[in-house]
Coordinates of C-alpha atoms in Angstrom, one line a residue:
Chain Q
X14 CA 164.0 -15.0 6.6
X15 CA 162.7 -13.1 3.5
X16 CA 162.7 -9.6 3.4
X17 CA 159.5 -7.8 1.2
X18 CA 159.5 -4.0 0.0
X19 CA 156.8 -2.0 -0.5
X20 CA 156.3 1.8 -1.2
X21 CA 155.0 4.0 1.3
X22 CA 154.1 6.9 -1.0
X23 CA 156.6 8.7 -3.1
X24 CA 159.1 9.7 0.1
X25 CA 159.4 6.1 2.0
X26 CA 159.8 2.7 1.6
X27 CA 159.2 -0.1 3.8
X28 CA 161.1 -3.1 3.5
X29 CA 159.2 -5.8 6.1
X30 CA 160.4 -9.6 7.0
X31 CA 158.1 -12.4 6.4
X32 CA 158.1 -13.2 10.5
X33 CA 159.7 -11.8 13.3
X34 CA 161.8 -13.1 16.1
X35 CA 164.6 -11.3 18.4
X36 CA 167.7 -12.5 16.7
X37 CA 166.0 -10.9 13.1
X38 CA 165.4 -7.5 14.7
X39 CA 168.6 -7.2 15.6
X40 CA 169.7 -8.1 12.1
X41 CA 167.2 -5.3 11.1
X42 CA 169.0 -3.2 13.2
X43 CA 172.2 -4.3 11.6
X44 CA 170.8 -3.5 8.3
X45 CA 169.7 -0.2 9.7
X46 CA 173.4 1.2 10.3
X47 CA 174.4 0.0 6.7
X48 CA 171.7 1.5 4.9
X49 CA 172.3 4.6 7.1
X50 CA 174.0 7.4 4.6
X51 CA 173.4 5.7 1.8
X52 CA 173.1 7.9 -1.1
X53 CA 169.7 8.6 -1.6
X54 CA 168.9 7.9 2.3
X55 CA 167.7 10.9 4.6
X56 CA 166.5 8.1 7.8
X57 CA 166.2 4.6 8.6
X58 CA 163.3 3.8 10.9
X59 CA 163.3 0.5 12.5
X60 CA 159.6 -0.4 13.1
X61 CA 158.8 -4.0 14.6
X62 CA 159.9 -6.3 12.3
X63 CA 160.0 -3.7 9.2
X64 CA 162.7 -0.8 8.5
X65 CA 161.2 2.5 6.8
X66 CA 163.9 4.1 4.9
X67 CA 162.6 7.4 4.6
X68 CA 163.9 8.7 0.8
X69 CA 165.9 12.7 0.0
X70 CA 164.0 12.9 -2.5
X71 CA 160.6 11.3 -4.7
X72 CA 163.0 11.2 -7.5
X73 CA 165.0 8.5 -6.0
X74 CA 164.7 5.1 -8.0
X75 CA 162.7 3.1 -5.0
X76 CA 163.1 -0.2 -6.7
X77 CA 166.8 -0.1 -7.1
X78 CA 167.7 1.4 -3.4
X79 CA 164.7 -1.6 -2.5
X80 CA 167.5 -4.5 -4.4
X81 CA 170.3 -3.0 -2.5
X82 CA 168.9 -3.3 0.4
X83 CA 167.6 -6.7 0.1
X84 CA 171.0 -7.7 -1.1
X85 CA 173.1 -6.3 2.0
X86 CA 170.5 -7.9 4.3
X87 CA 171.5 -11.6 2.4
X88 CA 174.8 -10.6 3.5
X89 CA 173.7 -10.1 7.2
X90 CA 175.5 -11.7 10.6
X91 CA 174.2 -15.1 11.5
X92 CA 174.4 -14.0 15.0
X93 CA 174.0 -10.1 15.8
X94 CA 175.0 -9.6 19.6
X95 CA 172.5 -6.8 21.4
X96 CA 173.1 -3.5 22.2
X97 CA 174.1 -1.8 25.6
X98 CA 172.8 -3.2 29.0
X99 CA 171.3 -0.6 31.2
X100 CA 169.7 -1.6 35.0
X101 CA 167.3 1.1 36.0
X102 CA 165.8 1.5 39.0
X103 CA 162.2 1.6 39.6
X104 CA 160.0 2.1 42.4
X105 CA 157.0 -0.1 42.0
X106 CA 154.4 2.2 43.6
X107 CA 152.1 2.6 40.6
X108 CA 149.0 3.1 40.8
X109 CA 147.7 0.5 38.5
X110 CA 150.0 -2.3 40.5
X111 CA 147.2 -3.3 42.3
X112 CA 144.8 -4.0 38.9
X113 CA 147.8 -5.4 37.2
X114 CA 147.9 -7.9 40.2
X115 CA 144.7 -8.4 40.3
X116 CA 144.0 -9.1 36.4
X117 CA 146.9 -11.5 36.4
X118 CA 145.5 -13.3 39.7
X119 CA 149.2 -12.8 41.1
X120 CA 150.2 -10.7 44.6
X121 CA 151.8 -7.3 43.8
X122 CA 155.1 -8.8 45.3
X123 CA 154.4 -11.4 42.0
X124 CA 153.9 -8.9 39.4
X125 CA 157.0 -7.1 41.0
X126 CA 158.9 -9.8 40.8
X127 CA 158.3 -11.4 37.5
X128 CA 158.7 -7.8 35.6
X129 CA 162.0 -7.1 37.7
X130 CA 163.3 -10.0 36.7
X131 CA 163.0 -10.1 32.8
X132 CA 165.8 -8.8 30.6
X133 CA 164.0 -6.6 27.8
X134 CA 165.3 -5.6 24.8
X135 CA 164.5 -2.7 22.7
X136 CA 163.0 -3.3 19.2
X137 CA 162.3 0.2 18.3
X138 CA 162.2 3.8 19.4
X139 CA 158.9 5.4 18.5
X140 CA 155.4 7.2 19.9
X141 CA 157.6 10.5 21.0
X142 CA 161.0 11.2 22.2
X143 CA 163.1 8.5 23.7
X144 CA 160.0 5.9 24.1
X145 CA 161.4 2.2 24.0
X146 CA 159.2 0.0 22.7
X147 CA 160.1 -3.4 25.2
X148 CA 160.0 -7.1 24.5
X149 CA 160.3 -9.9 26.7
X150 CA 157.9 -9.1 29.1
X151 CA 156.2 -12.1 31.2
X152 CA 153.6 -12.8 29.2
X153 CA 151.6 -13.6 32.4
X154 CA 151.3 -9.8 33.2
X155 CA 150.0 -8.4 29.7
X156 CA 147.0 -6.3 30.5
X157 CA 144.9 -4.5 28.5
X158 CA 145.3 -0.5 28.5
X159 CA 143.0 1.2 30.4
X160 CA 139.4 1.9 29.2
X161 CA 139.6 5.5 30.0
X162 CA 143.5 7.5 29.2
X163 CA 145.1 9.6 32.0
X164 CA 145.2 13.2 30.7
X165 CA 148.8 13.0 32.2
X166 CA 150.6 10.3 33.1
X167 CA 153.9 11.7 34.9
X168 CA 157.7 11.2 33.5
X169 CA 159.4 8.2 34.8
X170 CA 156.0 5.8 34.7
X171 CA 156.9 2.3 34.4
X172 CA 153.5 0.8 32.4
X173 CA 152.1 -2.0 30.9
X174 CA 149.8 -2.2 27.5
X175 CA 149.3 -5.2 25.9
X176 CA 152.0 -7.8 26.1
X177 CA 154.7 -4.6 26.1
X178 CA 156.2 -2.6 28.4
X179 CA 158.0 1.2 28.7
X180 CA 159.0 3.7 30.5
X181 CA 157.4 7.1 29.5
X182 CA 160.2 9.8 28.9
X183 CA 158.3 12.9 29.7
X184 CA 154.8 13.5 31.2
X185 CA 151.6 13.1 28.4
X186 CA 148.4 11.8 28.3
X187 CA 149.0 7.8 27.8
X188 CA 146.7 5.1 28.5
X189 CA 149.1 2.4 29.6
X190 CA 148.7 0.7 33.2
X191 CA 151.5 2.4 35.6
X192 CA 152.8 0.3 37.8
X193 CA 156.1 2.1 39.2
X194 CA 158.2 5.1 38.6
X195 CA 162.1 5.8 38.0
X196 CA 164.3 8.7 38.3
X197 CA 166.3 7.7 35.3
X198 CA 166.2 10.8 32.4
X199 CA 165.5 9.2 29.2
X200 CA 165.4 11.5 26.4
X201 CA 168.7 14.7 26.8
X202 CA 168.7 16.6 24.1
X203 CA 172.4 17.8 24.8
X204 CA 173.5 13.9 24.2
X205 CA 173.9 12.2 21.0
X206 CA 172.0 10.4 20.6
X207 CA 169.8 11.8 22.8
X208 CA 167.7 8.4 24.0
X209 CA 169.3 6.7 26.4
X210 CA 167.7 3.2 25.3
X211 CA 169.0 2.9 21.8
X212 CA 166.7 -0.1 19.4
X213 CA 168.4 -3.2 20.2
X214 CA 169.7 -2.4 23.9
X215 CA 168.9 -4.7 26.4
X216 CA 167.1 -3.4 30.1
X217 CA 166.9 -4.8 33.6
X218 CA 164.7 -3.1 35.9
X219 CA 166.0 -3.1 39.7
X220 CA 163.6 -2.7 42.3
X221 CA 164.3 0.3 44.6
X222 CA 162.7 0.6 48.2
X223 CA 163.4 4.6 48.2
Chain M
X12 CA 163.9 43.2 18.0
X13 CA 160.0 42.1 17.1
X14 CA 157.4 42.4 19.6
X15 CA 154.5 40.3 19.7
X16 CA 151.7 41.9 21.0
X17 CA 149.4 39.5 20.4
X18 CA 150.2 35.7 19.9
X19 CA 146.7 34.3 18.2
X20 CA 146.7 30.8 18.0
X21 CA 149.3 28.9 17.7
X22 CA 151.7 31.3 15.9
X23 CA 154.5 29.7 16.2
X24 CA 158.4 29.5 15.0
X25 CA 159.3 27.3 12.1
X26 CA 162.5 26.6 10.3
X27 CA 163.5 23.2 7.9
X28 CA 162.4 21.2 11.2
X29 CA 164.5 18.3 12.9
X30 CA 164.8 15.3 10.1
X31 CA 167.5 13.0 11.1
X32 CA 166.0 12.0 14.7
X33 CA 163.2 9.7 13.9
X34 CA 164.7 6.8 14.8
X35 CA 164.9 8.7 18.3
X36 CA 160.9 9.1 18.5
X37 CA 161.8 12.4 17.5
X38 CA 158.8 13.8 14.3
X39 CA 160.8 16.0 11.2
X40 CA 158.5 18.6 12.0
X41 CA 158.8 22.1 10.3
X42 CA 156.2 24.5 8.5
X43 CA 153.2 22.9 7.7
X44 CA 153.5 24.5 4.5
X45 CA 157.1 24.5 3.6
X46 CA 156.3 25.5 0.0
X47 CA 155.0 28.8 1.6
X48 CA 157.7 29.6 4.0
X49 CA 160.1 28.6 1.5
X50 CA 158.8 31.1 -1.5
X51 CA 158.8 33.8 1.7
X52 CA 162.4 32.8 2.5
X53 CA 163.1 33.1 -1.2
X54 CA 162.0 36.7 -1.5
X55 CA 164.7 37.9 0.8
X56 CA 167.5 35.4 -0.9
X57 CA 167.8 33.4 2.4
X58 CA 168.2 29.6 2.4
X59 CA 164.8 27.4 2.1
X60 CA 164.8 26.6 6.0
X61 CA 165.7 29.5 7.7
X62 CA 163.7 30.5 10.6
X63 CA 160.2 32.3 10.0
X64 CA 157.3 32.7 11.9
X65 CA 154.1 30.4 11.0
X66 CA 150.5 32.3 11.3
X67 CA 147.7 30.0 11.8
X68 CA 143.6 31.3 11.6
X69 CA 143.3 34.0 14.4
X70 CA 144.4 37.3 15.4
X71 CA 148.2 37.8 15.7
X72 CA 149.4 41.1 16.1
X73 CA 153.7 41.8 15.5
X74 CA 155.2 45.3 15.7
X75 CA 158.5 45.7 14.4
X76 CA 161.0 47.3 16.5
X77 CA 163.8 48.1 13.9
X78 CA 163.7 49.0 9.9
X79 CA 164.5 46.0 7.6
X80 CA 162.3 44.0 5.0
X81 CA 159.9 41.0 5.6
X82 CA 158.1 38.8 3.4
X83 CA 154.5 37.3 3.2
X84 CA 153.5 34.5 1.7
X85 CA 150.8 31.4 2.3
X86 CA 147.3 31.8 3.7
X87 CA 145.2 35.5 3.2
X88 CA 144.6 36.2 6.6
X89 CA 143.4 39.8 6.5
X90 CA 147.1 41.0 6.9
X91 CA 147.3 44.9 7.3
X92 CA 150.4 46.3 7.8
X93 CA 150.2 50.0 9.9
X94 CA 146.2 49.4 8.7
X95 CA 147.1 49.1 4.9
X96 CA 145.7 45.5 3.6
X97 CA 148.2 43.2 2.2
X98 CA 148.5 40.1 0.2
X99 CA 150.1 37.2 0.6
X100 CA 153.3 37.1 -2.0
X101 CA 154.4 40.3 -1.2
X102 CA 158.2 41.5 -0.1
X103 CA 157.6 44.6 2.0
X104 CA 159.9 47.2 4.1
X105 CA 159.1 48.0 7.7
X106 CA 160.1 51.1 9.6
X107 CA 160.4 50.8 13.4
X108 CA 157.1 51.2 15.5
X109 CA 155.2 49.5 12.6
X110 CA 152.6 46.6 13.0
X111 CA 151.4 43.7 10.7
X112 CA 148.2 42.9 12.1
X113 CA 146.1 39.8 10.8
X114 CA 142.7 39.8 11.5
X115 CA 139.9 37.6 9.7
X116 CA 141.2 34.6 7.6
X117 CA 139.8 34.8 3.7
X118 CA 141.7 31.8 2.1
X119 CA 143.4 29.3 3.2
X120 CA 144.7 28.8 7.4
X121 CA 148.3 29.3 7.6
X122 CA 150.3 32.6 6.7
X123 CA 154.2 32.2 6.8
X124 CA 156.1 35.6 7.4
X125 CA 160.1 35.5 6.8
X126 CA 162.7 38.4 7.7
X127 CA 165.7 39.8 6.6
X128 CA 168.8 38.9 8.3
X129 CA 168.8 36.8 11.2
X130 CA 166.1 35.6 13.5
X131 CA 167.2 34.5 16.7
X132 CA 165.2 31.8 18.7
X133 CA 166.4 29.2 20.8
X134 CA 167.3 25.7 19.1
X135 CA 166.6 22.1 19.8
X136 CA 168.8 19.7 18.1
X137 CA 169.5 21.8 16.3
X138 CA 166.3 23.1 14.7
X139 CA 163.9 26.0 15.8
X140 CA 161.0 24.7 14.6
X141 CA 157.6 24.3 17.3
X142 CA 156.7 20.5 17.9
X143 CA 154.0 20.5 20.4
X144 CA 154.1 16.5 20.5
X145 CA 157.2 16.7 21.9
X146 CA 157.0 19.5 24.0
X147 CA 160.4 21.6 21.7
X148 CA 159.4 25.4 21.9
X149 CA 156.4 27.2 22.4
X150 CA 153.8 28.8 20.4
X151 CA 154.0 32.3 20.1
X152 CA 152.9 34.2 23.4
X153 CA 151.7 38.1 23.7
X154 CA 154.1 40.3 25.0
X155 CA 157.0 38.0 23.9
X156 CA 160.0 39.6 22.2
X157 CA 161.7 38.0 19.5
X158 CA 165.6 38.7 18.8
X159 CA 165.7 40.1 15.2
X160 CA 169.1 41.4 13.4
X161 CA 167.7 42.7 10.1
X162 CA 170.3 42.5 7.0
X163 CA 170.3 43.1 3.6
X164 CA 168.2 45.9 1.2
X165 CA 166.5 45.4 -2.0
X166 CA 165.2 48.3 -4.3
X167 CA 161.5 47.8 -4.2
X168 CA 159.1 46.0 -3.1
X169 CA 158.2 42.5 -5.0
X170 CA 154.9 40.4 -5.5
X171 CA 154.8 37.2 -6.8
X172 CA 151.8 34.9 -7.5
X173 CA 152.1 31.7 -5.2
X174 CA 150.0 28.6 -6.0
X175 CA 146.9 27.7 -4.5
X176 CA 145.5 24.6 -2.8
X177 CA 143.3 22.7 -4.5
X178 CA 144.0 19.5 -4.4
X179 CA 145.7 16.1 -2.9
X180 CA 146.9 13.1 -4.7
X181 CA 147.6 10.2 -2.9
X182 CA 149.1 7.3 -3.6
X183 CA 147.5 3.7 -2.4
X184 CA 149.3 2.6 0.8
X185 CA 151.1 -0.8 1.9
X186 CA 147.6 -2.0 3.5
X187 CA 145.5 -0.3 0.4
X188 CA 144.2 -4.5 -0.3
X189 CA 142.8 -5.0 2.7
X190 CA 140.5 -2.9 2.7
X191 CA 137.5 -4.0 0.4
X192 CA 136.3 -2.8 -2.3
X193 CA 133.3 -0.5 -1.0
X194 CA 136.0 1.2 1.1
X195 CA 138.1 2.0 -1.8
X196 CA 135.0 3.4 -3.9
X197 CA 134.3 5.2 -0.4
X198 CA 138.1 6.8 0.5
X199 CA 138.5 8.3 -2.9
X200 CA 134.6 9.8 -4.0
X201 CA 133.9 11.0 -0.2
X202 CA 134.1 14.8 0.3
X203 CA 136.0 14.3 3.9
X204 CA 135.7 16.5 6.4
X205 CA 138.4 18.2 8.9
X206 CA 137.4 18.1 12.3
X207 CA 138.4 20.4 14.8
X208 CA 140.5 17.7 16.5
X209 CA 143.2 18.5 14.0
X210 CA 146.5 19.7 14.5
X211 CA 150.1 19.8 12.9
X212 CA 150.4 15.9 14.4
X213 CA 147.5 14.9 12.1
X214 CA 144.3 15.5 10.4
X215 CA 141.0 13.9 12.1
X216 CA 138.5 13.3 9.4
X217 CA 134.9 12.4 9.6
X218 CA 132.9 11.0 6.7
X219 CA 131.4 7.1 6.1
X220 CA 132.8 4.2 7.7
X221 CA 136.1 2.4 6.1
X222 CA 136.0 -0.9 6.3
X223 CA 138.9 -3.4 5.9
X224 CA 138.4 -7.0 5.2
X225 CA 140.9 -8.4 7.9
X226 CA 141.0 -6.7 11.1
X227 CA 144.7 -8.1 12.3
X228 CA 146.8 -6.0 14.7
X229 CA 149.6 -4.4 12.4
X230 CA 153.0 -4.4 13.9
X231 CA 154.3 -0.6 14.2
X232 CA 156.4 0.6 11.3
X233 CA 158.1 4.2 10.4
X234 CA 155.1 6.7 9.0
X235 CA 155.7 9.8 7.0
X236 CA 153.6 13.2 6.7
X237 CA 150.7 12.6 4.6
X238 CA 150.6 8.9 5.8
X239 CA 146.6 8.2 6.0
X240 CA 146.3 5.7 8.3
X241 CA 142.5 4.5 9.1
X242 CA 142.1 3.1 13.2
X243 CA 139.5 0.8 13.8
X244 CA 136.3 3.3 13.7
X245 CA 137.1 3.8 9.8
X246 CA 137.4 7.7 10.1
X247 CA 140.9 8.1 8.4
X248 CA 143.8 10.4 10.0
X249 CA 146.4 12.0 7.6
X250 CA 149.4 12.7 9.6
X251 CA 151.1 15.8 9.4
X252 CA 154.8 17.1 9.7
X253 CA 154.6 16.8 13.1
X254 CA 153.7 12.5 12.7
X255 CA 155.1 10.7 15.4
X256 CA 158.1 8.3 13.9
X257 CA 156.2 5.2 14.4
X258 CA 152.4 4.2 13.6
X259 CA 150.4 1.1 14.0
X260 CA 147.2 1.6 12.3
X261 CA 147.2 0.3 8.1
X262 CA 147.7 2.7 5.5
X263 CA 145.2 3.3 3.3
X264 CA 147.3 5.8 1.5
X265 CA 150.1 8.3 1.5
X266 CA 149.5 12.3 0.0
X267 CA 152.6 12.7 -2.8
X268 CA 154.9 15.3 -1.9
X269 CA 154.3 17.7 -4.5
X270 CA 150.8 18.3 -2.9
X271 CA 151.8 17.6 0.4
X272 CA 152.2 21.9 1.6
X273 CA 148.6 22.3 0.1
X274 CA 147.4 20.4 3.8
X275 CA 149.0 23.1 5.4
X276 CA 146.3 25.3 3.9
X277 CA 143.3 23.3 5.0
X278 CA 142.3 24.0 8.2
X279 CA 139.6 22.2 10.4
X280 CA 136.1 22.6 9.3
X281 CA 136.9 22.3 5.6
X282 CA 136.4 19.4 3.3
X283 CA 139.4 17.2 1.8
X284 CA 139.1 14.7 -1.5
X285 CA 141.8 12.6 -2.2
X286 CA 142.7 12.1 -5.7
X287 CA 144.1 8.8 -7.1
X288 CA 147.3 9.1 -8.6
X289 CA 150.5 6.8 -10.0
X290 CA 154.0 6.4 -9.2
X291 CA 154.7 8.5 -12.6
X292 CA 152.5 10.8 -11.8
X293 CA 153.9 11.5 -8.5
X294 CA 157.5 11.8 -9.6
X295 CA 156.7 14.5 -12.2
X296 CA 155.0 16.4 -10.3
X297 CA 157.7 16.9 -7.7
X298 CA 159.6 17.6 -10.7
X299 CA 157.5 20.5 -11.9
X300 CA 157.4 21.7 -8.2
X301 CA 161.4 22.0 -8.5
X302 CA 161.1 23.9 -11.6
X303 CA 158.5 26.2 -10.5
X304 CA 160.6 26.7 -7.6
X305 CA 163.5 27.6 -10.0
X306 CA 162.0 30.0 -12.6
X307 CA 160.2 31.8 -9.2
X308 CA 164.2 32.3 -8.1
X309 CA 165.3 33.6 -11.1
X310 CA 162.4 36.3 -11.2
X311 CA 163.2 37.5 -7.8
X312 CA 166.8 37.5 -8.3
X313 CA 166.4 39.5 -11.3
X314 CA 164.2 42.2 -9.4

């Protein structure tokens, strides 16, 4: 699995893998803590399939930082174990259940079935505060996002977009499909860190009758 | 204490923002300008990214409830202080009762005002900057009082002569070949215009379509202020300091640092060229930004 670099202006660089799978985004992650502190280093950014490391400084040398990089990540685990596993509970009373059912051609009981029963994993934090981006999803219930955005779509919506799925943090306009809702908080800005799904953590949604 | 007796629009609080948390979803944020609020900070010998208020196009009205010394610096925005006009670049005393009144914008959009001593506003990890994205703080709201322990005296009052926008060099971006060549000759000679969908997330610009030659679905990757990215209508977006961490449109280009406060100063309804630049370029003129900055604290040291 190569690993490419390419400047993102004078403040950033982005070092990107050839192709993308789950066992090289957790070697990303990997790769993240050891570039993290890093003289020269202010962030690391895991992206999907790419890692931004976000420079102190225009003056740093891109191309040598670039090397080092590319040279820990030859050094990288063959086998990089996930993060944490969290089971949240979710009560699948969206209202875009019924669409998602329908699109798919599955009963809601399906949809809630097949998305209960997948173990996600998160590749990257992004979009705003404490927003997992998911994989694993059943690719039977991707759906497109919805023509026309919800100017508020409330905190604790379990949604669909695409062939990915999430849990919004805190209520904002969003046009994913919202399918059910949990209590769990997401983002606390008196933890460290303050997301609660971390890149690389694994998920399990349980489905709550409440 | 400082009153505000009128908020405007979106005044709001700014300090060196919240870097460190993008890997959180959490944007850097900070002063749209930080070269502004940094020279303001400078006048009253505090560090770069201490707290100071950021004063966007539209009335704001502050009265002053103690005597200490504040500084003005960015955008001309009509400032009079107890009805006396004044400049940006100026280090000024107040006396209890007074008030800095800004009124109609002449150049540039954002003013940055710093104090003396300590200004107290409530911090989220550990920044007190306004991120509207992410719902940390609030904009500035009339008949709010802001907690304000002035310290420190200087002999006189100081000007000095801050830089002003003019223009923004950018540096192709990681997608930059796939767009063709029409859309290169396009992005750089195209006067682009700011809409008034613009805000401290990003820039909105309107002008002729950009095409790229493949229209693949990018995977998301870390973004940076002054990222352009261009979405599938063409019309380009410039992200500002309050970019979200992650972005999954191409990247046309990306603004160099040194030039990267003058966007601060450009304000919906005004026109933006980008400027080709290199590598080289880039890196000496972040250079000559830190020397600038250095002679410009020598000179108010030594007054």
């Amino acid at each position: 699995m190569t690993l490419n670099w390419s400047a993102l202006g004078d403040r950033a660089l982005v070092l990107t893998l050839n192709n993308n799978d789950t066992l090289s985004q957790r070697q990303l992650h990997w790769l993240a803590h050891q570039l993290c502190g890093l003289s020269g280093v202010s962030e690391t950014v895991p992206g999907m399939g790419n890692l931004t490391l976000i420079l102190t400084s225009p003056l740093v040398d891109m191309a040598t930082l670039a090397e080092h990089a590319i040279a820990v990540w030859a050094k990288r685990p063959a086998e990089a174990s996930p993060g944490k596993l969290h089971k949240i509970a979710v009560r699948y009373k969206g209202p875009d259940l019924h669409q998602v059912a329908e699109y798919a051609g599955l009963s809601e009981e399906d949809v809630i079935s097949r998305h209960s029963q997948a173990v996600y994993e998160v590749s990257f934090v992004g979009f705003m505060p404490g927003f997992a981006y998911l994989t694993g999803m059943d690719k039977r219930l991707a759906m497109p996002r919805r023509a026309e955005p919800r100017l508020q779509v409330p905190s604790g919506a379990v949604a669909i977009a695409g062939q990915q799925t999430g849990i919004y943090p805190r209520q904002v306009p969003g046009g994913w499909q919202i399918i059910g809702y949990t209590d769990q908080p997401l983002f606390d800005v008196e933890q460290t860190p303050p997301a609660l799904l971390q890149p690389g953590d694994q998920i399990q949604f349980e489905v709550s009758r409440d | 204490m400082i009153e505000v007796l009128k908020g405007g629009i979106l005044a709001n609080i700014q300090d060196g923002g919240r870097p460190g948390f993008r890997n959180q979803g959490v944007p850097a944020s900070g002063p749209m300008d930080p070269l502004a609020l940094r020279v303001a900070n400078m006048l009253l010998g505090k560090p770069a990214d201490a707290t100071g208020i950021e004063i966007i196009f539209g009335q704001t009205q502050l009265r002053f409830q103690k005597a200490g010394w504040v500084a003005l610096t960015g955008a001309d925005l009509g400032a009079s202080f107890d009805g006396k006009p004044i400049t940006p670049g100026w280090r000024f005393k107040v006396e209890p009762g007074q008030i800095l009144h800004f009124r109609q914008p002449k150049h540039g959009f954002r003013a940055y005002l710093a104090v003396s001593g300590e200004l107290n506003t409530p911090k989220v990890l550990g920044s007190a900057s306004f991120d509207r994205g992410s719902g940390f703080q609030k904009p500035l709201e009339s008949g709010q009082t802001l907690d304000w322990q002035p310290a420190g005296d200087f002999k006189a009052p100081l000007y000095v002569r801050v830089p002003e926008a003019g223009r923004l060099r950018v540096l192709p971006g990681p997608e930059y070949q796939t767009f063709d060549k029409l859309a290169h000759g396009i992005f750089w000679h195209t006067n682009w215009k700011i809409t008034a969908d613009s805000n401290r997330m990003g820039y909105r610009l309107s002008g002729p379509s950009l095409h790229r030659l493949v229209g693949d679905e990018m995977p998301s990757q870390g973004v940076v202020p002054g990222t352009i990215q261009v979405p599938a209508n063409g019309q380009p977006i410039v992200l500002g300091v309050d970019a979200q961490a992650t972005g999954g449109y191409p990247i046309l280009g990306v603004v160099i640092s040194a030039d990267l406060w003058q966007l601060g100063q450009l304000g919906p309804g005004r026109h933006i060229q980008f400027i080709p630049t290199t590598p080289q370029e880039a890196r000496l003129a972040w250079q000559k930004q830190c020397d600038y900055l250095k002679h410009l604290e020598q000179y108010i040291g030594a007054h």
